[in-house]
Amino acid sequence: MERLLIYGSYGYTGRLIVREAVSRGESPAIAGRDGKQVSEQAHENDLEGRTFSLEADMASHLAEFDAVLNCAGPFVETAEPLVEACLETGTDYLDITGEFRVFDRIRRQDDRAREKGITLLPGVGFDVVASDCLAAFLSERLPSADELAIGVAGMDSRRGIPAPGDVSRGTAKTLFSGSATTNVIRKSGSLVRVPIGFRSRKIDFGDGPEHAVTIPLGDVVTAAQTTGIENVEVYAAMPSWTDPAMSALGSAAWLLESRPVQTLAEPAIDALIHGPGESTLETGETVVWGEVRNGERTVRGRIRTPNPYALTAKSAVEAARRVLEGTVPSGAQTPANAFGSEFVLECSDSERELLESPAVVDVES
Ligand SMILES: NC(=O)c1ccc[n+]([C@@H]2O[C@H](COP(=O)([O-])OP(=O)(O)OC[C@H]3O[C@@H](n4cnc5c(N)ncnc54)[C@H](OP(=O)(O)O)[C@@H]3O)[C@@H](O)[C@H]2O)c1
């Protein structure tokens, strides 16, 4: 019997993932650094619990497991030690990061993972499952494409900026840890740092053209790996009145990323942010839009997904199940490379549409 360990199991998203796994009749072991929280959660769900921090001798904890699913974010702090331990013990690694730096670092471990015969599969949450599957779907329709744009109309897109009830603490801390203040695009195969809100354009998420600006999501690494397209930009729907604020955020990025400001921000996040409630999880939805171009042709598509946290619970559990089955090749993988472009539709109640393909693209600035 293959064994899964879920690390960071008692965080907001870890709990959703454990609940989903248990509802499917699975019995993963759970783990984290707080012994009290681990043992309470283990007791509630009748699961085996392990307590260890990322400073511990992790290899001794991971050795008996076939795969670990890391839910402890910001992943820029947690992925590396867990990946190292997995490379030592021969344990497959999955996580739910959306952080481009983490994808980039894990991709650099491809050779070592192949040598060891293990799969490294970051990004099995909403980010990047939905966008990665859409990128793969579009590039299958235009294999010669050399440009890709992804757009996300998140949470309540028409409001643009997520409200405290839309996001979890971990997401807020991850945004503060530099994941939202360092903007990147992929240009001719390289990650290029650009200002926040560096480019805007109109994107039709389903209700007509909306203002959207570039943001730093992991697709600048993963979509390139999945499709081979080396020019990638990721956009989010934002009201145009946020443009000055985005510029100011860009100018203050160094300050927001500084340790003292993060130390001040964390207690406020802990006090104010609790993650989406049950009704938001059931009713919220997100639209992911994509476009591939080759200079002559443009192909666009959209995926309408359930609430991102609800999708994450399903996609992460399904991804772990498939990795444990042993059908995913070794090395650093993306969700669509591992499971194909249909994966998002297979693991959640999402709907995909192929859009009209105009010859001319209306980029705003
Ligand atoms: N890809 C996606 O679409 C997607 C979806 C949902 C969430 N996420 C990401 O998942 C991460 C977690 O989100 P969340 O909502 O579950 O956050 P959360 O409620 O704050 O939970 C975070 C969990 O990680 C643990 N953790 C954090 N830093 C750690 C460290 N250095 N060592 C050991 N454990 C550590 C925490 O343990 P302690 O309480 O002991 O600190 C807690 O169990 C965030 O980065 C978020 O952005 C991604």
PDB file of C-alpha atoms in Angstrom, residues 75-293:
ATOM      1  CA  PHE A  75       6.802  27.764  -0.112  1.00  0.00           C
ATOM      2  CA  VAL A  76       9.820  29.932  -0.744  1.00  0.00           C
ATOM      3  CA  GLU A  77      10.639  28.962   2.876  1.00  0.00           C
ATOM      4  CA  THR A  78       9.473  25.346   2.965  1.00  0.00           C
ATOM      5  CA  ALA A  79       9.887  23.737  -0.467  1.00  0.00           C
ATOM      6  CA  GLU A  80      13.671  23.559  -0.596  1.00  0.00           C
ATOM      7  CA  PRO A  81      14.285  21.601   2.629  1.00  0.00           C
ATOM      8  CA  LEU A  82      11.460  19.186   1.838  1.00  0.00           C
ATOM      9  CA  VAL A  83      12.665  18.648  -1.746  1.00  0.00           C
ATOM     10  CA  GLU A  84      16.202  18.003  -0.457  1.00  0.00           C
ATOM     11  CA  ALA A  85      14.895  15.421   2.003  1.00  0.00           C
ATOM     12  CA  CYS A  86      12.813  13.782  -0.758  1.00  0.00           C
ATOM     13  CA  LEU A  87      15.900  13.581  -3.001  1.00  0.00           C
ATOM     14  CA  GLU A  88      17.707  11.833  -0.152  1.00  0.00           C
ATOM     15  CA  THR A  89      14.955   9.334   0.640  1.00  0.00           C
ATOM     16  CA  GLY A  90      13.513   8.712  -2.833  1.00  0.00           C
ATOM     17  CA  THR A  91      10.118  10.168  -1.883  1.00  0.00           C
ATOM     18  CA  ASP A  92       7.948  11.856  -4.541  1.00  0.00           C
ATOM     19  CA  TYR A  93       7.259  15.537  -3.813  1.00  0.00           C
ATOM     20  CA  LEU A  94       4.116  17.595  -4.529  1.00  0.00           C
ATOM     21  CA  ASP A  95       3.046  21.023  -3.311  1.00  0.00           C
ATOM     22  CA  ILE A  96       0.415  23.703  -3.842  1.00  0.00           C
ATOM     23  CA  THR A  97       2.711  26.639  -4.511  1.00  0.00           C
ATOM     24  CA  GLY A  98       1.956  29.349  -7.046  1.00  0.00           C
ATOM     25  CA  GLU A  99       5.311  31.131  -6.448  1.00  0.00           C
ATOM     26  CA  PHE A 100       7.408  31.499  -9.595  1.00  0.00           C
ATOM     27  CA  ARG A 101      10.684  31.396  -7.617  1.00  0.00           C
ATOM     28  CA  VAL A 102       9.763  28.024  -6.157  1.00  0.00           C
ATOM     29  CA  PHE A 103       8.875  26.566  -9.562  1.00  0.00           C
ATOM     30  CA  ASP A 104      12.140  27.893 -10.936  1.00  0.00           C
ATOM     31  CA  ARG A 105      14.221  26.358  -8.133  1.00  0.00           C
ATOM     32  CA  ILE A 106      12.450  23.003  -8.344  1.00  0.00           C
ATOM     33  CA  ARG A 107      12.851  22.882 -12.125  1.00  0.00           C
ATOM     34  CA  ARG A 108      16.618  23.157 -11.573  1.00  0.00           C
ATOM     35  CA  GLN A 109      16.461  19.869  -9.613  1.00  0.00           C
ATOM     36  CA  ASP A 110      15.186  17.969 -12.667  1.00  0.00           C
ATOM     37  CA  ASP A 111      18.419  16.021 -13.286  1.00  0.00           C
ATOM     38  CA  ARG A 112      18.812  15.003  -9.653  1.00  0.00           C
ATOM     39  CA  ALA A 113      15.161  13.904  -9.479  1.00  0.00           C
ATOM     40  CA  ARG A 114      15.522  11.777 -12.634  1.00  0.00           C
ATOM     41  CA  GLU A 115      18.698  10.186 -11.294  1.00  0.00           C
ATOM     42  CA  LYS A 116      16.894   9.330  -8.070  1.00  0.00           C
ATOM     43  CA  GLY A 117      13.769   8.221  -9.951  1.00  0.00           C
ATOM     44  CA  ILE A 118      11.413  10.564  -8.123  1.00  0.00           C
ATOM     45  CA  THR A 119       8.730  12.986  -9.315  1.00  0.00           C
ATOM     46  CA  LEU A 120       8.842  16.641  -8.256  1.00  0.00           C
ATOM     47  CA  LEU A 121       5.417  18.130  -8.947  1.00  0.00           C
ATOM     48  CA  PRO A 122       4.873  21.626  -7.532  1.00  0.00           C
ATOM     49  CA  GLY A 123       1.708  23.646  -8.222  1.00  0.00           C
ATOM     50  CA  VAL A 124      -1.057  21.044  -7.851  1.00  0.00           C
ATOM     51  CA  GLY A 125      -3.520  23.623  -6.463  1.00  0.00           C
ATOM     52  CA  PHE A 126      -5.739  25.984  -8.453  1.00  0.00           C
ATOM     53  CA  ASP A 127      -2.471  27.748  -9.185  1.00  0.00           C
ATOM     54  CA  VAL A 128      -1.203  26.382 -11.573  1.00  0.00           C
ATOM     55  CA  VAL A 129      -3.481  23.457 -12.447  1.00  0.00           C
ATOM     56  CA  ALA A 130      -6.171  25.542 -14.189  1.00  0.00           C
ATOM     57  CA  SER A 131      -3.834  27.852 -16.111  1.00  0.00           C
ATOM     58  CA  ASP A 132      -1.340  25.097 -16.939  1.00  0.00           C
ATOM     59  CA  CYS A 133      -4.067  22.865 -18.384  1.00  0.00           C
ATOM     60  CA  LEU A 134      -5.453  25.804 -20.388  1.00  0.00           C
ATOM     61  CA  ALA A 135      -1.980  26.695 -21.698  1.00  0.00           C
ATOM     62  CA  ALA A 136      -1.470  23.060 -22.774  1.00  0.00           C
ATOM     63  CA  PHE A 137      -4.928  22.913 -24.403  1.00  0.00           C
ATOM     64  CA  LEU A 138      -4.310  26.108 -26.413  1.00  0.00           C
ATOM     65  CA  SER A 139      -0.803  25.171 -27.466  1.00  0.00           C
ATOM     66  CA  GLU A 140      -2.090  21.788 -28.683  1.00  0.00           C
ATOM     67  CA  ARG A 141      -4.324  23.826 -31.031  1.00  0.00           C
ATOM     68  CA  LEU A 142      -1.492  26.109 -32.212  1.00  0.00           C
ATOM     69  CA  PRO A 143       1.749  24.126 -31.783  1.00  0.00           C
ATOM     70  CA  SER A 144       3.829  26.820 -33.513  1.00  0.00           C
ATOM     71  CA  ALA A 145       2.775  29.503 -30.977  1.00  0.00           C
ATOM     72  CA  ASP A 146       5.640  31.528 -29.547  1.00  0.00           C
ATOM     73  CA  GLU A 147       3.673  33.847 -27.238  1.00  0.00           C
ATOM     74  CA  LEU A 148       1.327  32.979 -24.402  1.00  0.00           C
ATOM     75  CA  ALA A 149      -0.798  35.219 -22.188  1.00  0.00           C
ATOM     76  CA  ILE A 150      -2.753  33.958 -19.193  1.00  0.00           C
ATOM     77  CA  GLY A 151      -5.408  36.031 -17.379  1.00  0.00           C
ATOM     78  CA  VAL A 152      -7.071  35.346 -14.038  1.00  0.00           C
ATOM     79  CA  ALA A 153     -10.267  36.987 -12.845  1.00  0.00           C
ATOM     80  CA  GLY A 154     -10.036  35.880  -9.267  1.00  0.00           C
ATOM     81  CA  MET A 155     -12.419  35.663  -6.342  1.00  0.00           C
ATOM     82  CA  ASP A 156     -14.887  38.443  -7.127  1.00  0.00           C
ATOM     83  CA  SER A 157     -13.144  39.628 -10.253  1.00  0.00           C
ATOM     84  CA  ARG A 158     -15.399  42.591 -10.790  1.00  0.00           C
ATOM     85  CA  ARG A 159     -14.026  44.014  -7.535  1.00  0.00           C
ATOM     86  CA  GLY A 160     -10.470  43.332  -8.627  1.00  0.00           C
ATOM     87  CA  ILE A 161      -8.686  43.245  -5.293  1.00  0.00           C
ATOM     88  CA  PRO A 162      -9.497  40.209  -3.104  1.00  0.00           C
ATOM     89  CA  ALA A 163     -11.349  41.024   0.140  1.00  0.00           C
ATOM     90  CA  PRO A 164     -10.053  39.556   3.452  1.00  0.00           C
ATOM     91  CA  GLY A 165     -12.793  36.892   3.293  1.00  0.00           C
ATOM     92  CA  ASP A 166     -11.610  35.714  -0.136  1.00  0.00           C
ATOM     93  CA  VAL A 167      -8.088  34.636   0.784  1.00  0.00           C
ATOM     94  CA  SER A 168      -6.424  32.573   3.502  1.00  0.00           C
ATOM     95  CA  ARG A 169      -3.690  33.700   5.892  1.00  0.00           C
ATOM     96  CA  GLY A 170      -1.124  31.666   4.041  1.00  0.00           C
ATOM     97  CA  THR A 171      -2.037  33.321   0.739  1.00  0.00           C
ATOM     98  CA  ALA A 172      -1.823  36.784   2.313  1.00  0.00           C
ATOM     99  CA  LYS A 173       1.575  35.977   3.865  1.00  0.00           C
ATOM    100  CA  THR A 174       2.782  34.548   0.576  1.00  0.00           C
ATOM    101  CA  LEU A 175       1.753  37.730  -1.246  1.00  0.00           C
ATOM    102  CA  PHE A 176       3.658  39.747   1.356  1.00  0.00           C
ATOM    103  CA  SER A 177       6.730  37.530   1.139  1.00  0.00           C
ATOM    104  CA  GLY A 178       7.625  39.066  -2.224  1.00  0.00           C
ATOM    105  CA  SER A 179       5.393  36.936  -4.438  1.00  0.00           C
ATOM    106  CA  ALA A 180       3.182  39.893  -5.306  1.00  0.00           C
ATOM    107  CA  THR A 181       5.692  42.690  -5.080  1.00  0.00           C
ATOM    108  CA  THR A 182       8.254  41.218  -7.484  1.00  0.00           C
ATOM    109  CA  ASN A 183       6.763  41.194 -10.951  1.00  0.00           C
ATOM    110  CA  VAL A 184       8.180  39.039 -13.737  1.00  0.00           C
ATOM    111  CA  ILE A 185       7.404  38.069 -17.266  1.00  0.00           C
ATOM    112  CA  ARG A 186       9.107  35.485 -19.430  1.00  0.00           C
ATOM    113  CA  LYS A 187      10.822  36.964 -22.470  1.00  0.00           C
ATOM    114  CA  SER A 188      12.799  34.938 -25.022  1.00  0.00           C
ATOM    115  CA  GLY A 189      13.308  32.165 -22.480  1.00  0.00           C
ATOM    116  CA  SER A 190      14.450  34.314 -19.530  1.00  0.00           C
ATOM    117  CA  LEU A 191      12.611  35.559 -16.459  1.00  0.00           C
ATOM    118  CA  VAL A 192      12.687  39.344 -16.666  1.00  0.00           C
ATOM    119  CA  ARG A 193      11.908  41.513 -13.652  1.00  0.00           C
ATOM    120  CA  VAL A 194       9.423  44.274 -14.537  1.00  0.00           C
ATOM    121  CA  PRO A 195       7.524  46.869 -12.473  1.00  0.00           C
ATOM    122  CA  ILE A 196       4.216  45.949 -10.851  1.00  0.00           C
ATOM    123  CA  GLY A 197       1.394  46.611 -13.309  1.00  0.00           C
ATOM    124  CA  PHE A 198       4.037  46.878 -16.030  1.00  0.00           C
ATOM    125  CA  ARG A 199       1.549  46.202 -18.823  1.00  0.00           C
ATOM    126  CA  SER A 200      -2.225  46.359 -19.096  1.00  0.00           C
ATOM    127  CA  ARG A 201      -4.665  45.103 -21.673  1.00  0.00           C
ATOM    128  CA  LYS A 202      -8.328  44.268 -22.158  1.00  0.00           C
ATOM    129  CA  ILE A 203      -9.335  40.668 -21.511  1.00  0.00           C
ATOM    130  CA  ASP A 204     -12.784  39.177 -21.977  1.00  0.00           C
ATOM    131  CA  PHE A 205     -13.377  36.896 -19.003  1.00  0.00           C
ATOM    132  CA  GLY A 206     -16.936  36.270 -20.186  1.00  0.00           C
ATOM    133  CA  ASP A 207     -18.715  39.585 -19.558  1.00  0.00           C
ATOM    134  CA  GLY A 208     -16.984  41.735 -22.158  1.00  0.00           C
ATOM    135  CA  PRO A 209     -13.521  43.352 -22.157  1.00  0.00           C
ATOM    136  CA  GLU A 210     -12.089  44.082 -18.691  1.00  0.00           C
ATOM    137  CA  HIS A 211      -8.994  45.933 -17.603  1.00  0.00           C
ATOM    138  CA  ALA A 212      -6.194  43.533 -16.583  1.00  0.00           C
ATOM    139  CA  VAL A 213      -2.591  44.092 -15.488  1.00  0.00           C
ATOM    140  CA  THR A 214       0.489  41.877 -15.378  1.00  0.00           C
ATOM    141  CA  ILE A 215       1.081  39.986 -12.127  1.00  0.00           C
ATOM    142  CA  PRO A 216       3.780  37.504 -11.077  1.00  0.00           C
ATOM    143  CA  LEU A 217       2.229  34.019 -11.144  1.00  0.00           C
ATOM    144  CA  GLY A 218       4.085  30.749 -11.513  1.00  0.00           C
ATOM    145  CA  ASP A 219       3.026  30.242 -15.136  1.00  0.00           C
ATOM    146  CA  VAL A 220       6.029  32.287 -16.243  1.00  0.00           C
ATOM    147  CA  VAL A 221       7.968  29.129 -15.362  1.00  0.00           C
ATOM    148  CA  THR A 222       5.454  26.278 -15.588  1.00  0.00           C
ATOM    149  CA  ALA A 223       3.591  27.219 -18.785  1.00  0.00           C
ATOM    150  CA  ALA A 224       6.912  27.590 -20.585  1.00  0.00           C
ATOM    151  CA  GLN A 225       7.917  24.117 -19.427  1.00  0.00           C
ATOM    152  CA  THR A 226       4.538  22.643 -20.392  1.00  0.00           C
ATOM    153  CA  THR A 227       4.205  24.248 -23.819  1.00  0.00           C
ATOM    154  CA  GLY A 228       7.766  25.147 -24.838  1.00  0.00           C
ATOM    155  CA  ILE A 229       6.554  28.746 -25.384  1.00  0.00           C
ATOM    156  CA  GLU A 230       9.278  31.078 -24.131  1.00  0.00           C
ATOM    157  CA  ASN A 231       7.329  34.387 -24.038  1.00  0.00           C
ATOM    158  CA  VAL A 232       4.766  34.306 -21.230  1.00  0.00           C
ATOM    159  CA  GLU A 233       2.815  37.065 -19.469  1.00  0.00           C
ATOM    160  CA  VAL A 234       0.239  36.599 -16.720  1.00  0.00           C
ATOM    161  CA  TYR A 235      -2.543  39.133 -16.072  1.00  0.00           C
ATOM    162  CA  ALA A 236      -5.162  39.659 -13.374  1.00  0.00           C
ATOM    163  CA  ALA A 237      -8.437  41.542 -13.729  1.00  0.00           C
ATOM    164  CA  MET A 238      -8.191  44.843 -11.836  1.00  0.00           C
ATOM    165  CA  PRO A 239     -10.312  47.995 -11.972  1.00  0.00           C
ATOM    166  CA  SER A 240      -8.348  50.672 -13.851  1.00  0.00           C
ATOM    167  CA  TRP A 241      -8.496  52.960 -10.797  1.00  0.00           C
ATOM    168  CA  THR A 242      -5.974  50.633  -9.125  1.00  0.00           C
ATOM    169  CA  ASP A 243      -3.235  51.524 -11.651  1.00  0.00           C
ATOM    170  CA  PRO A 244      -1.714  54.375  -9.557  1.00  0.00           C
ATOM    171  CA  ALA A 245      -1.802  52.141  -6.486  1.00  0.00           C
ATOM    172  CA  MET A 246      -0.076  49.365  -8.423  1.00  0.00           C
ATOM    173  CA  SER A 247       2.681  51.770  -9.486  1.00  0.00           C
ATOM    174  CA  ALA A 248       3.092  52.918  -5.889  1.00  0.00           C
ATOM    175  CA  LEU A 249       3.257  49.271  -4.780  1.00  0.00           C
ATOM    176  CA  GLY A 250       5.963  48.696  -7.377  1.00  0.00           C
ATOM    177  CA  SER A 251       7.998  51.625  -6.041  1.00  0.00           C
ATOM    178  CA  ALA A 252       7.594  50.398  -2.467  1.00  0.00           C
ATOM    179  CA  ALA A 253       8.354  46.748  -3.279  1.00  0.00           C
ATOM    180  CA  TRP A 254      11.739  46.846  -1.537  1.00  0.00           C
ATOM    181  CA  LEU A 255      10.033  48.109   1.615  1.00  0.00           C
ATOM    182  CA  LEU A 256       7.193  45.587   1.553  1.00  0.00           C
ATOM    183  CA  GLU A 257       9.659  42.739   1.072  1.00  0.00           C
ATOM    184  CA  SER A 258      11.857  43.866   3.956  1.00  0.00           C
ATOM    185  CA  ARG A 259      11.891  41.643   7.029  1.00  0.00           C
ATOM    186  CA  PRO A 260      10.806  44.375   9.525  1.00  0.00           C
ATOM    187  CA  VAL A 261       7.692  45.196   7.493  1.00  0.00           C
ATOM    188  CA  GLN A 262       6.847  41.511   7.087  1.00  0.00           C
ATOM    189  CA  THR A 263       7.276  40.995  10.822  1.00  0.00           C
ATOM    190  CA  LEU A 264       4.818  43.838  11.439  1.00  0.00           C
ATOM    191  CA  ALA A 265       2.371  42.563   8.813  1.00  0.00           C
ATOM    192  CA  GLU A 266       2.133  38.972  10.028  1.00  0.00           C
ATOM    193  CA  PRO A 267       0.219  39.642  13.277  1.00  0.00           C
ATOM    194  CA  ALA A 268      -2.253  41.833  11.348  1.00  0.00           C
ATOM    195  CA  ILE A 269      -2.796  39.052   8.815  1.00  0.00           C
ATOM    196  CA  ASP A 270      -3.270  36.521  11.640  1.00  0.00           C
ATOM    197  CA  ALA A 271      -5.827  38.792  13.324  1.00  0.00           C
ATOM    198  CA  LEU A 272      -7.808  39.865  10.265  1.00  0.00           C
ATOM    199  CA  ILE A 273      -7.717  37.005   7.781  1.00  0.00           C
ATOM    200  CA  HIS A 274      -9.321  33.625   8.332  1.00  0.00           C
ATOM    201  CA  GLY A 275      -9.872  32.246   4.821  1.00  0.00           C
ATOM    202  CA  PRO A 276     -13.085  31.766   2.835  1.00  0.00           C
ATOM    203  CA  GLY A 277     -16.078  30.404   4.749  1.00  0.00           C
ATOM    204  CA  GLU A 278     -18.091  27.365   3.640  1.00  0.00           C
ATOM    205  CA  SER A 279     -20.565  29.375   1.527  1.00  0.00           C
ATOM    206  CA  THR A 280     -17.754  31.153  -0.371  1.00  0.00           C
ATOM    207  CA  LEU A 281     -16.076  27.803  -0.963  1.00  0.00           C
ATOM    208  CA  GLU A 282     -19.289  26.435  -2.449  1.00  0.00           C
ATOM    209  CA  THR A 283     -20.345  29.418  -4.537  1.00  0.00           C
ATOM    210  CA  GLY A 284     -17.222  31.389  -5.460  1.00  0.00           C
ATOM    211  CA  GLU A 285     -15.848  30.955  -8.947  1.00  0.00           C
ATOM    212  CA  THR A 286     -12.859  32.068 -10.974  1.00  0.00           C
ATOM    213  CA  VAL A 287     -12.235  32.485 -14.678  1.00  0.00           C
ATOM    214  CA  VAL A 288      -8.882  31.677 -16.240  1.00  0.00           C
ATOM    215  CA  TRP A 289      -8.364  33.012 -19.757  1.00  0.00           C
ATOM    216  CA  GLY A 290      -5.556  32.150 -22.151  1.00  0.00           C
ATOM    217  CA  GLU A 291      -4.220  33.215 -25.511  1.00  0.00           C
ATOM    218  CA  VAL A 292      -1.488  31.753 -27.734  1.00  0.00           C
ATOM    219  CA  ARG A 293      -0.114  33.520 -30.807  1.00  0.00           C
TER     220      ARG A 293
END
